[in-house]
Amino acid sequence: MWRIPKNPFDINASEAGSGNKDQRHLDWDESALDTQTDLEGFADQTRTQISSRWLTILITLACAGLLFQLFNLQIMQGRSLKALAEGNRLRIQTIIAPRGYILDRYGEQLARNTASFSLIVSPVDVPKDGLDETVEKLATLLNIPKEEINAKLENLNRNSLQQIIIKRDLTQQESILFETRAAEFAGFSVKSIPIREYLNPEVFSHALGYTGIVSDVDLTALQDQGYDSNDFIGKSGIELSYEKYLRGTNGNTQVEVDASGRPIKVLGNVDPQPGDVVKLSIDAGLQEQLYKGFTNIGPNVKGAAVAINPKTGEILALVSVPGFNNNLFAPGISQTDYEALIQDKKLPLFDRAISGTYPPGSTIKLIGAAAALQEGVVNENTVINDRGVLVIPNQYNPSIKYSFYGWKHEGLGPMTVKSAIAESSDIYFYTVAGGHPSSNINGMGPDKLTQYYRQFGMGSLTGIDIQGEKAGLVADPAWKEKYFEDDPISSKWYLGDTYHIAIGQGDMLATPLQVAVWTALIANNGVLNVPHLLKEVTDQSGQKVFEPKLTQFLKPNVSLDNLRIVQAGMREDVAGAHGTGKILNSLPVSSAGKTGTSQFDGADPNRTHAWFTAYAPYENPEIAITVLVEAGGEGHAAAAPIVKNALQWWAENRYGK
């Protein structure tokens, strides 16, 4: 019987010696093993179980690590990483708020805002490579020195989002030119920023002051007030005094940018809030008339004028000549322009109205007359004969004599207090101040006289609401002794010193503002409020935000009757036949005044400052004006015409209207 050959790879279980009659087929790998091999007893099942356990552990640990890292990224660092990612494509751009307008008392604009284009750089968007080439192209395109651009980029923090202004006050044409090639300048852009515009700059420059770029010192001092490094801040005048009202609240824009920092989408806006409107007590028309009065004299004239309302203390005009163009400071003044201003021998940045101190000359006789009447040294009818000179013997050697002349050497004749004011008799005021050996009048003496000077505001600040005011100087024996403490001769007080301070000479110094103050004080019967420039502050809708309170400043110890006599003397100065201020008598409104001529050059006594101070109407004063012309000569010739023209304009355009 034919047998089918046996498959050599089939092994019967019984043949393997198992004794089991059941048969099964082994896998190929099992059958390939020789039953007599040395690997007999190898447990394949056991090997597979051990490998699976370690593999499971490794997979478990790997998954746990991944889960932990996912938790860390999503939960623990999620916010910071999201902010970082957003920061790479989002920018918060500050929108500088416009400053509030400055208006005169009638609502005429004195300061507003205009657009200015600035080249800025966002450090985080500046590419690491090719910056030198970019600077080269920018310098050529916008005609900016490379050194100027590089100076701004010198310490560039490429991680900073704070925009840096490279160049201010680009022209509109330069701005358009940049935009046509903006793609070439990654990280750079042109931004429109509102800056100050002063409408009649030189006329109002000292009163309004100017703004400037906020400095590092400002940012440190005002770090909690939200200033941006590209902000403008008031630096002087009204701009500084009322900065908290004039500055607005900056806004911002959130934009999405591309890889080069160019905006591609606006995501949100917070609009800036303009500053409040500051209305001043200044009358723009009157201020312009006074300034014009100076410039009509000539191009090199220097001086100051102050007009004040005697009833309220409101400053109606505050003029310093020459002025300066404060628009130069608005975009950030150039070094060339600034050097030109500070090197100008006429000192245009110097506010002569409140900071200039000058011998007041005969304007001080108004206080001397009030003091002599109040102290009973003279009365309304006391007569002192002005012979043109007082001769005083030396107290140690009578053979030595000193002559003190009046302005009219041949004399003015018999003088009462009224005529002495009207004709400005030096001899009269020498006598009431210091006496005279041949006179039966005992003078007040320097200590008593200077007490009254101080009561009328001389030697102290008025408290006007802009910076830079000077106190002037009241010279008395105590001051002289201290000033010349190392010189036993010069430190002594002499009768001649008393004569000098009686006519506003010697070491006496006053500002034009102070002379205006004591003129207004006399006009208002011996009471005056603190002089101030601010009338009110309103918001953009016209709602009142702030109004200054009237605060009494001066009330000297002089009776109303005695002040009336001084007023009458000032009226006689204008209306009398021999008054030094009779040029005002042709005005359509009644007035009262006083001239002053003060020597200031010891080497040349003919060099004098010219003063004139006046008020109107005489019966019910509404305005007092003081004018000083530096080195102007005689008060009646140089200063009085400026006052007259201003009062003429005021009477025609303001009085009774």
XYZ file of C-alpha atoms in Angstrom:
657
model
C 0.000 0.000 0.000
C 1.377 3.305 -1.079
C 1.993 5.841 1.723
C 1.945 9.563 1.340
C 5.295 10.815 2.385
C 5.342 12.407 5.808
C 5.831 16.200 6.016
C 9.188 16.576 7.627
C 7.956 19.707 9.419
C 4.979 17.951 11.010
C 5.794 16.480 14.357
C 3.334 14.318 16.078
C 2.938 15.045 19.656
C 3.211 11.367 20.487
C 6.446 11.246 18.547
C 7.739 13.935 20.733
C 7.283 11.478 23.529
C 4.378 13.199 25.148
C 2.355 10.015 25.297
C -0.647 12.112 24.343
C -2.724 10.699 21.520
C -4.022 14.174 20.618
C -2.092 15.726 17.832
C -1.487 19.343 16.911
C 0.624 21.179 14.344
C 3.496 23.273 15.659
C 4.332 26.634 14.222
C 7.129 26.856 11.782
C 9.539 28.474 14.242
C 8.827 25.789 16.768
C 9.268 23.015 14.290
C 12.500 24.498 13.046
C 14.054 23.888 16.412
C 15.844 20.638 16.799
C 14.316 18.725 19.645
C 17.827 17.960 20.758
C 19.004 21.632 20.736
C 20.707 23.269 23.681
C 17.774 25.801 23.770
C 15.512 23.143 25.091
C 13.583 24.534 27.951
C 13.578 28.162 26.572
C 10.265 29.723 27.677
C 9.041 32.003 24.885
C 5.889 32.913 26.796
C 7.890 34.160 29.786
C 10.098 36.455 27.624
C 7.086 38.183 26.081
C 5.497 38.991 29.471
C 8.646 40.714 30.832
C 9.079 43.022 27.743
C 5.439 44.118 27.829
C 5.680 45.241 31.481
C 8.644 47.592 30.891
C 7.121 48.906 27.723
C 3.945 49.746 29.585
C 5.916 51.597 32.283
C 7.839 53.632 29.705
C 4.716 54.563 27.809
C 2.976 55.526 31.056
C 5.865 57.778 32.132
C 6.041 59.397 28.707
C 2.332 60.129 28.747
C 2.544 61.509 32.259
C 5.391 63.820 31.216
C 3.437 65.031 28.231
C 0.364 65.642 30.335
C 2.396 67.571 32.905
C 4.004 69.725 30.238
C 0.606 70.338 28.677
C -0.738 71.394 32.082
C 2.274 73.646 32.606
C 1.912 75.368 29.244
C -1.855 75.641 29.258
C -2.584 76.362 32.889
C 0.500 77.445 34.760
C 2.111 79.583 32.014
C -0.890 80.051 29.810
C -1.479 83.717 30.480
C 2.128 84.811 30.177
C 2.707 82.792 27.029
C -0.483 84.085 25.508
C 0.521 87.650 26.310
C 3.928 87.025 24.781
C 2.392 85.610 21.648
C -0.103 88.443 21.419
C 2.673 90.960 22.032
C 4.473 89.740 18.962
C 1.596 90.763 16.775
C -0.361 93.353 18.823
C 0.675 96.904 19.663
C -0.822 99.446 22.050
C -0.123 102.835 20.505
C -0.592 105.930 22.672
C -2.694 108.748 21.228
C -1.455 112.042 22.695
C -4.368 114.131 23.956
C -4.723 117.712 22.675
C -4.153 120.416 25.303
C -7.018 122.669 26.260
C -7.371 126.062 24.609
C -6.259 129.270 26.302
C -8.669 132.160 25.796
C -8.710 135.818 26.758
C -11.497 137.235 28.925
C -13.734 137.708 25.864
C -13.192 134.233 24.447
C -10.539 135.111 21.871
C -8.158 132.220 21.264
C -4.607 132.802 22.420
C -3.361 129.193 22.230
C -4.760 126.176 20.394
C -3.383 122.983 18.789
C -2.144 122.020 15.372
C -1.005 118.733 13.835
C 2.690 117.924 13.750
C 4.258 114.939 12.014
C 6.971 112.967 13.814
C 9.207 110.136 12.678
C 9.081 107.390 15.303
C 10.618 103.970 15.792
C 9.200 100.917 17.573
C 12.325 99.120 18.879
C 10.730 95.666 18.996
C 9.999 95.848 15.263
C 13.448 96.943 14.119
C 15.198 94.083 12.259
C 18.491 92.931 13.728
C 20.186 93.119 10.361
C 20.395 95.996 7.933
C 19.809 98.866 10.431
C 22.753 100.887 9.133
C 21.399 100.693 5.617
C 17.934 101.725 6.835
C 19.372 104.737 8.656
C 21.296 105.734 5.539
C 18.138 105.675 3.418
C 16.087 107.532 6.046
C 18.705 110.250 6.361
C 18.700 110.759 2.607
C 14.929 110.610 2.221
C 14.038 113.042 5.016
C 17.204 115.152 5.029
C 18.068 114.207 8.608
C 21.721 113.921 9.636
C 22.686 110.293 10.199
C 24.283 111.290 13.489
C 20.945 112.591 14.734
C 19.179 109.306 13.957
C 21.987 107.177 15.378
C 22.005 109.211 18.583
C 18.373 108.229 19.148
C 19.112 104.586 18.373
C 22.338 104.400 20.365
C 20.940 102.463 23.327
C 18.028 100.871 21.543
C 16.306 98.164 23.582
C 14.995 95.837 20.907
C 12.570 94.231 23.334
C 10.880 97.535 24.131
C 7.428 98.407 22.882
C 7.908 102.097 23.842
C 7.977 104.206 20.712
C 10.858 106.657 20.361
C 10.569 109.916 18.436
C 13.468 110.295 16.017
C 12.527 113.591 14.392
C 9.712 116.032 15.175
C 7.989 118.597 13.017
C 8.302 116.904 9.646
C 6.602 118.760 6.837
C 3.464 117.345 5.317
C 5.402 116.694 2.107
C 8.047 114.715 4.037
C 5.305 112.725 5.724
C 3.733 111.792 2.397
C 7.126 110.963 0.926
C 7.835 108.568 3.789
C 4.474 106.822 3.430
C 5.179 106.069 -0.234
C 8.255 104.085 0.820
C 7.230 102.964 4.285
C 7.707 99.278 3.465
C 11.435 99.886 3.214
C 11.710 101.025 6.825
C 10.623 98.191 9.090
C 9.993 99.440 12.615
C 9.772 103.103 11.552
C 6.611 105.130 10.976
C 5.279 108.690 10.830
C 2.801 109.729 13.505
C 0.629 112.828 13.767
C 0.916 114.464 17.205
C -0.986 117.602 18.305
C 1.316 120.438 19.368
C 0.754 123.953 20.665
C 0.098 126.860 18.348
C 0.249 130.412 19.748
C -1.704 132.849 17.641
C 0.150 136.069 18.495
C 3.279 134.648 20.049
C 5.541 137.596 20.794
C 2.765 139.698 22.321
C 1.660 137.021 24.804
C 4.832 134.943 25.101
C 5.711 135.718 28.727
C 2.176 135.518 30.070
C 1.281 132.260 28.315
C 4.728 130.679 28.537
C 5.337 127.589 26.431
C 5.224 123.803 26.415
C 8.095 121.381 25.964
C 8.771 117.674 25.667
C 8.376 115.966 29.013
C 11.822 115.339 30.503
C 13.139 112.387 32.464
C 13.000 114.580 35.570
C 9.349 115.371 34.853
C 8.522 111.699 34.317
C 10.128 110.779 37.631
C 8.361 113.540 39.540
C 5.002 112.832 37.868
C 5.263 109.059 37.496
C 1.830 108.478 39.019
C 0.062 110.949 36.737
C 0.090 108.994 33.496
C 2.549 111.007 31.427
C 3.936 109.358 28.301
C 7.561 109.859 27.301
C 6.338 111.562 24.126
C 4.001 113.929 25.972
C 4.285 117.702 26.126
C 4.160 119.575 29.415
C 3.885 123.226 30.428
C 7.306 124.717 31.080
C 6.525 128.335 31.976
C 3.760 130.919 32.318
C 0.114 129.909 32.255
C 1.047 126.653 30.509
C 2.958 125.599 33.619
C 0.707 127.130 36.287
C -2.439 125.429 35.003
C -0.879 122.275 33.543
C -3.261 120.032 35.486
C -6.230 121.567 33.676
C -4.679 122.108 30.254
C -3.291 118.602 29.795
C -5.770 116.055 28.540
C -6.036 112.311 29.075
C -4.150 110.258 26.511
C -5.980 107.592 24.549
C -4.662 104.498 22.819
C -5.178 102.282 19.824
C -4.698 98.496 19.776
C -3.508 97.378 16.371
C -2.384 94.122 14.817
C 0.908 94.420 12.983
C 2.750 92.343 10.434
C 6.267 90.975 10.757
C 7.793 94.379 9.969
C 5.663 96.187 12.527
C 3.313 97.783 9.973
C -0.316 98.051 11.177
C -2.655 95.732 9.327
C -5.768 95.886 11.479
C -7.179 98.166 14.185
C -8.603 96.079 16.999
C -9.848 98.816 19.314
C -9.661 102.496 20.288
C -9.751 104.504 23.506
C -10.238 108.101 22.388
C -8.084 110.786 24.029
C -9.818 113.417 26.128
C -8.757 117.019 25.388
C -7.706 119.244 28.266
C -9.922 121.863 29.866
C -10.318 125.385 28.524
C -8.446 128.039 30.497
C -9.947 131.515 30.256
C -7.704 134.372 31.358
C -8.525 137.815 32.713
C -6.257 139.277 30.020
C -7.834 141.555 27.429
C -6.116 140.561 24.183
C -6.928 143.850 22.467
C -5.468 145.906 25.310
C -2.369 143.724 25.454
C -1.799 144.212 21.742
C -2.169 147.989 22.066
C 0.415 148.161 24.837
C 2.872 145.980 22.924
C 2.396 148.112 19.829
C 3.104 151.210 21.915
C 6.598 149.894 22.618
C 7.384 148.731 19.103
C 6.357 152.142 17.747
C 9.320 153.622 19.640
C 11.830 151.527 17.696
C 13.142 148.008 17.075
C 15.514 147.931 20.050
C 13.110 149.129 22.731
C 12.935 147.191 26.008
C 10.364 147.497 28.751
C 7.210 146.213 30.394
C 3.594 147.095 30.987
C 1.006 145.859 33.478
C -2.706 146.626 33.495
C -4.861 145.590 36.444
C -8.465 145.920 37.559
C -8.213 147.671 40.953
C -11.527 146.246 42.128
C -10.759 142.581 41.533
C -7.001 142.229 41.136
C -7.495 140.748 37.651
C -4.538 141.288 35.341
C -5.829 142.857 32.125
C -2.453 142.962 30.377
C 1.014 141.657 31.143
C 3.565 142.758 28.563
C 7.320 142.248 28.380
C 9.266 143.698 25.445
C 10.871 142.206 23.494
C 8.837 139.040 23.402
C 9.813 135.795 21.733
C 8.204 133.284 19.418
C 7.020 130.584 21.800
C 5.923 128.489 18.807
C 9.599 127.566 18.480
C 9.281 125.501 21.649
C 6.124 123.639 20.617
C 7.718 120.862 18.508
C 10.936 120.898 20.530
C 13.196 123.887 19.974
C 16.362 123.369 17.970
C 19.717 124.051 19.559
C 20.351 126.792 17.004
C 17.123 128.637 17.816
C 17.672 128.268 21.549
C 21.222 129.566 21.374
C 19.999 132.564 19.383
C 17.446 133.393 22.089
C 19.762 133.111 25.069
C 22.568 135.017 23.359
C 20.324 137.892 22.271
C 21.518 140.964 24.208
C 17.937 142.232 24.475
C 17.111 139.186 26.642
C 13.799 138.244 24.998
C 13.255 135.312 27.396
C 13.448 137.633 30.416
C 10.007 138.581 31.780
C 10.557 142.203 32.686
C 7.015 142.683 33.986
C 7.409 140.386 36.990
C 11.127 139.550 37.136
C 12.740 142.844 36.204
C 13.675 144.969 39.231
C 14.335 148.676 38.713
C 14.639 151.833 40.823
C 11.003 152.994 40.882
C 11.864 156.683 40.778
C 9.133 159.164 41.556
C 6.324 156.612 41.353
C 7.278 155.810 44.974
C 6.314 159.335 46.042
C 2.690 158.177 46.093
C 3.522 155.960 49.074
C 5.715 158.638 50.673
C 2.862 161.142 50.491
C 0.410 158.694 52.093
C 2.950 157.903 54.845
C 3.714 161.565 55.603
C -0.012 162.354 55.873
C -0.750 159.305 58.028
C 2.171 160.034 60.371
C 1.134 163.673 60.724
C 4.421 164.983 59.339
C 2.356 167.178 56.992
C -1.295 167.784 56.275
C -3.133 168.685 53.116
C -2.237 172.366 53.477
C 1.362 172.169 54.665
C 3.660 174.140 52.360
C 7.296 173.351 51.713
C 9.258 175.706 49.492
C 11.089 173.927 46.689
C 14.165 176.057 45.916
C 15.725 173.349 43.793
C 18.402 172.201 46.231
C 18.974 171.192 49.837
C 22.433 171.779 51.294
C 23.437 169.433 54.097
C 26.598 169.902 56.201
C 28.727 166.885 56.990
C 27.778 165.660 60.459
C 31.428 165.290 61.444
C 32.877 168.295 59.617
C 30.330 171.084 59.044
C 32.661 172.847 56.658
C 31.970 170.066 54.192
C 28.585 170.483 52.561
C 26.542 168.202 50.301
C 24.003 169.471 47.809
C 20.878 167.456 47.007
C 19.167 168.775 43.928
C 15.628 168.445 42.731
C 14.894 167.593 39.124
C 14.391 171.316 38.456
C 17.492 173.081 39.749
C 15.888 176.528 39.809
C 13.130 175.168 42.025
C 9.391 174.610 41.769
C 8.371 177.086 44.448
C 5.880 176.519 47.300
C 4.544 172.967 47.305
C 1.639 171.280 49.051
C 1.383 167.523 49.080
C -0.947 167.589 46.047
C 1.239 169.858 43.958
C 4.331 167.944 45.087
C 2.780 164.800 43.619
C 1.603 166.573 40.469
C 4.922 168.310 39.784
C 7.053 165.569 41.344
C 8.955 167.807 43.785
C 12.074 166.019 45.003
C 12.739 168.724 47.598
C 9.321 168.214 49.167
C 9.845 164.484 49.586
C 13.430 164.881 50.804
C 12.059 167.057 53.558
C 9.113 164.927 54.685
C 11.295 161.828 54.667
C 14.444 163.067 56.400
C 13.851 166.626 57.504
C 16.298 169.473 57.019
C 18.349 171.539 59.457
C 16.705 174.770 58.279
C 13.180 173.330 58.322
C 10.744 173.040 61.187
C 9.526 169.729 59.740
C 10.887 166.613 61.346
C 11.081 163.900 58.735
C 9.668 160.432 59.277
C 13.065 158.789 59.157
C 14.020 155.727 57.134
C 12.539 153.060 59.406
C 9.067 154.570 59.490
C 9.097 155.363 55.773
C 10.155 151.852 54.738
C 7.424 150.358 56.916
C 4.906 152.037 54.619
C 6.752 150.914 51.516
C 6.303 147.343 52.684
C 2.645 147.915 53.547
C 2.069 148.896 49.912
C 3.664 145.658 48.684
C 7.224 146.678 47.964
C 9.889 144.131 48.836
C 7.552 141.126 48.772
C 5.970 138.847 46.201
C 2.472 139.684 45.060
C 1.569 136.020 44.563
C 0.633 136.381 40.898
C -0.203 132.995 39.387
C 2.817 132.576 37.099
C 6.384 131.756 38.026
C 9.495 133.903 38.141
C 8.260 136.853 40.181
C 10.908 138.856 42.048
C 10.358 140.653 45.349
C 12.450 143.742 44.681
C 14.272 145.480 47.520
C 13.429 147.937 50.277
C 16.690 149.522 51.414
C 16.730 150.505 55.098
C 19.425 150.892 57.801
C 19.227 147.222 58.843
C 19.659 146.052 55.263
C 22.603 148.381 54.660
C 24.370 147.345 57.849
C 24.102 143.694 56.900
C 24.988 144.190 53.241
C 28.149 146.160 54.093
C 28.936 144.352 57.317
C 32.646 144.231 56.559
C 32.870 147.952 55.830
C 32.298 150.189 58.896
C 31.950 153.331 56.741
C 29.668 152.033 53.988
C 27.481 150.190 56.488
C 26.402 153.457 58.180
C 23.127 155.075 57.259
C 23.298 158.738 56.287
C 20.713 161.433 55.750
C 21.522 161.264 52.065
C 20.403 157.638 52.072
C 17.024 158.714 53.429
C 16.732 161.330 50.707
C 17.523 158.767 48.049
C 14.914 156.230 49.151
C 12.349 159.061 49.401
C 12.479 159.536 45.629
C 12.877 155.862 44.659
C 16.618 155.957 44.053
C 19.664 154.473 45.752
C 19.258 150.748 46.296
C 15.474 150.687 46.007
C 14.158 148.152 43.499
C 10.646 147.317 42.332
C 9.052 145.359 39.512
C 6.567 146.932 37.080
C 3.961 144.618 38.609
C 4.612 146.052 42.095
C 4.264 149.635 40.854
C 0.981 148.688 39.200
C -0.101 147.050 42.463
C 0.427 150.141 44.641
C -1.195 152.321 41.975
C -4.277 150.058 41.963
C -4.237 149.950 45.777
C -4.434 153.733 45.986
C -7.090 153.840 43.249
C -9.223 151.301 45.150
C -9.114 153.229 48.431
C -6.461 151.114 50.109
C -7.671 147.556 49.464
C -6.398 145.134 46.823
C -6.826 141.452 46.033
C -4.011 139.166 44.974
C -3.265 139.937 41.310
C -4.098 137.002 39.059
C -4.318 136.028 35.398
C -6.858 133.209 35.613
C -10.523 134.025 35.238
C -12.004 130.523 35.083
C -11.543 126.970 33.821
C -14.273 125.150 31.906
C -14.502 121.719 30.342
C -14.991 121.233 26.607
C -18.753 121.562 26.963
C -18.499 124.897 28.749
C -19.198 123.647 32.270
C -17.209 125.524 34.897
C -14.477 123.389 36.470
C -12.628 125.956 38.578
C -12.770 129.634 39.460
C -10.162 131.354 41.643
C -11.328 132.925 44.863
C -10.591 136.599 45.373
C -8.158 136.916 48.260
C -7.279 140.216 49.883
C -3.611 140.958 49.446
C -2.947 144.432 50.814
C -4.641 146.875 53.172
C -2.117 149.411 54.452
C -2.663 151.424 57.611
C -3.635 154.636 55.837
C -6.960 156.370 56.346
C -9.366 156.846 53.466
C -9.144 160.640 53.897
C -5.402 160.588 53.423
C -5.704 158.270 50.413
C -8.197 160.718 48.913
C -5.566 163.459 49.148
C -3.042 161.281 47.314
C -5.661 160.516 44.651
C -6.311 164.231 44.235
C -2.591 164.813 43.762
C -2.543 162.175 41.012
C -5.533 163.812 39.383
C -3.741 167.158 39.459
C -0.786 165.496 37.747
C -3.068 164.954 34.733
C -5.496 167.856 34.936
C -3.300 170.556 36.495
C -1.530 173.239 34.502
C 1.910 172.071 35.588
C 1.271 168.353 35.958
C 3.885 165.998 34.528
C 1.164 163.686 33.204
C -1.037 166.266 31.496
C -0.729 164.353 28.202
C -3.586 162.176 29.522
C -5.950 165.105 29.989
C -7.219 164.832 26.413
C -8.588 161.328 26.964
C -12.351 160.756 26.663
C -12.312 159.358 30.209
C -11.024 161.011 33.390
C -7.740 159.718 34.767
C -5.049 160.196 37.390
C -1.352 159.448 37.115
C 2.242 159.818 38.219
C 5.482 160.027 36.253
C 8.788 158.534 37.306
C 12.342 158.951 36.060
C 15.014 156.838 37.726
C 18.782 156.896 37.336
C 20.403 153.488 36.978
C 23.915 154.169 35.681
C 26.284 155.633 38.247
C 28.776 156.497 35.518
C 26.165 158.437 33.536
C 23.367 160.077 35.579
C 21.644 161.118 32.365
C 20.765 157.513 31.610
C 17.346 156.946 33.140
C 14.431 154.532 33.089
C 11.085 156.062 32.134
C 8.001 155.278 34.259
C 4.375 156.266 34.080
C 1.542 154.844 36.173
C -2.123 155.826 35.978
C -5.711 154.743 36.552
C -9.130 155.514 35.068
C -11.829 156.638 35.426
C -10.728 158.890 38.266
C -14.109 158.821 40.021
C -14.662 155.057 39.784
C -11.460 153.265 38.752
C -11.745 150.186 36.540
C -8.206 149.994 35.226
C -4.695 150.863 36.371
C -1.757 150.799 33.948
C 1.974 150.977 34.648
C 4.582 151.300 31.896
C 8.366 151.093 32.175
C 10.675 151.895 29.266
C 14.213 150.712 29.996
C 16.710 153.521 29.511
C 13.837 155.444 27.954
C 14.686 158.871 29.348
C 11.960 160.985 30.921
C 8.775 159.295 32.099
C 6.470 161.937 30.651
C 8.142 161.680 27.235
C 8.650 157.918 26.789
C 6.234 156.039 29.044
C 3.236 158.377 29.316
C 2.373 158.251 25.577
C 2.166 154.442 25.718
C -0.244 154.664 28.654
C -2.268 157.344 26.911
C -2.708 155.335 23.693
C -3.707 152.241 25.640
C -6.270 154.150 27.726
C -7.593 155.833 24.570
C -8.207 152.410 23.021
C -9.695 151.094 26.274
C -12.082 154.066 26.592
C -13.285 153.628 23.013
C -13.591 149.848 22.997
C -14.200 148.684 26.573
C -15.378 151.420 28.903
C -19.105 151.220 29.552
C -19.539 148.267 27.169
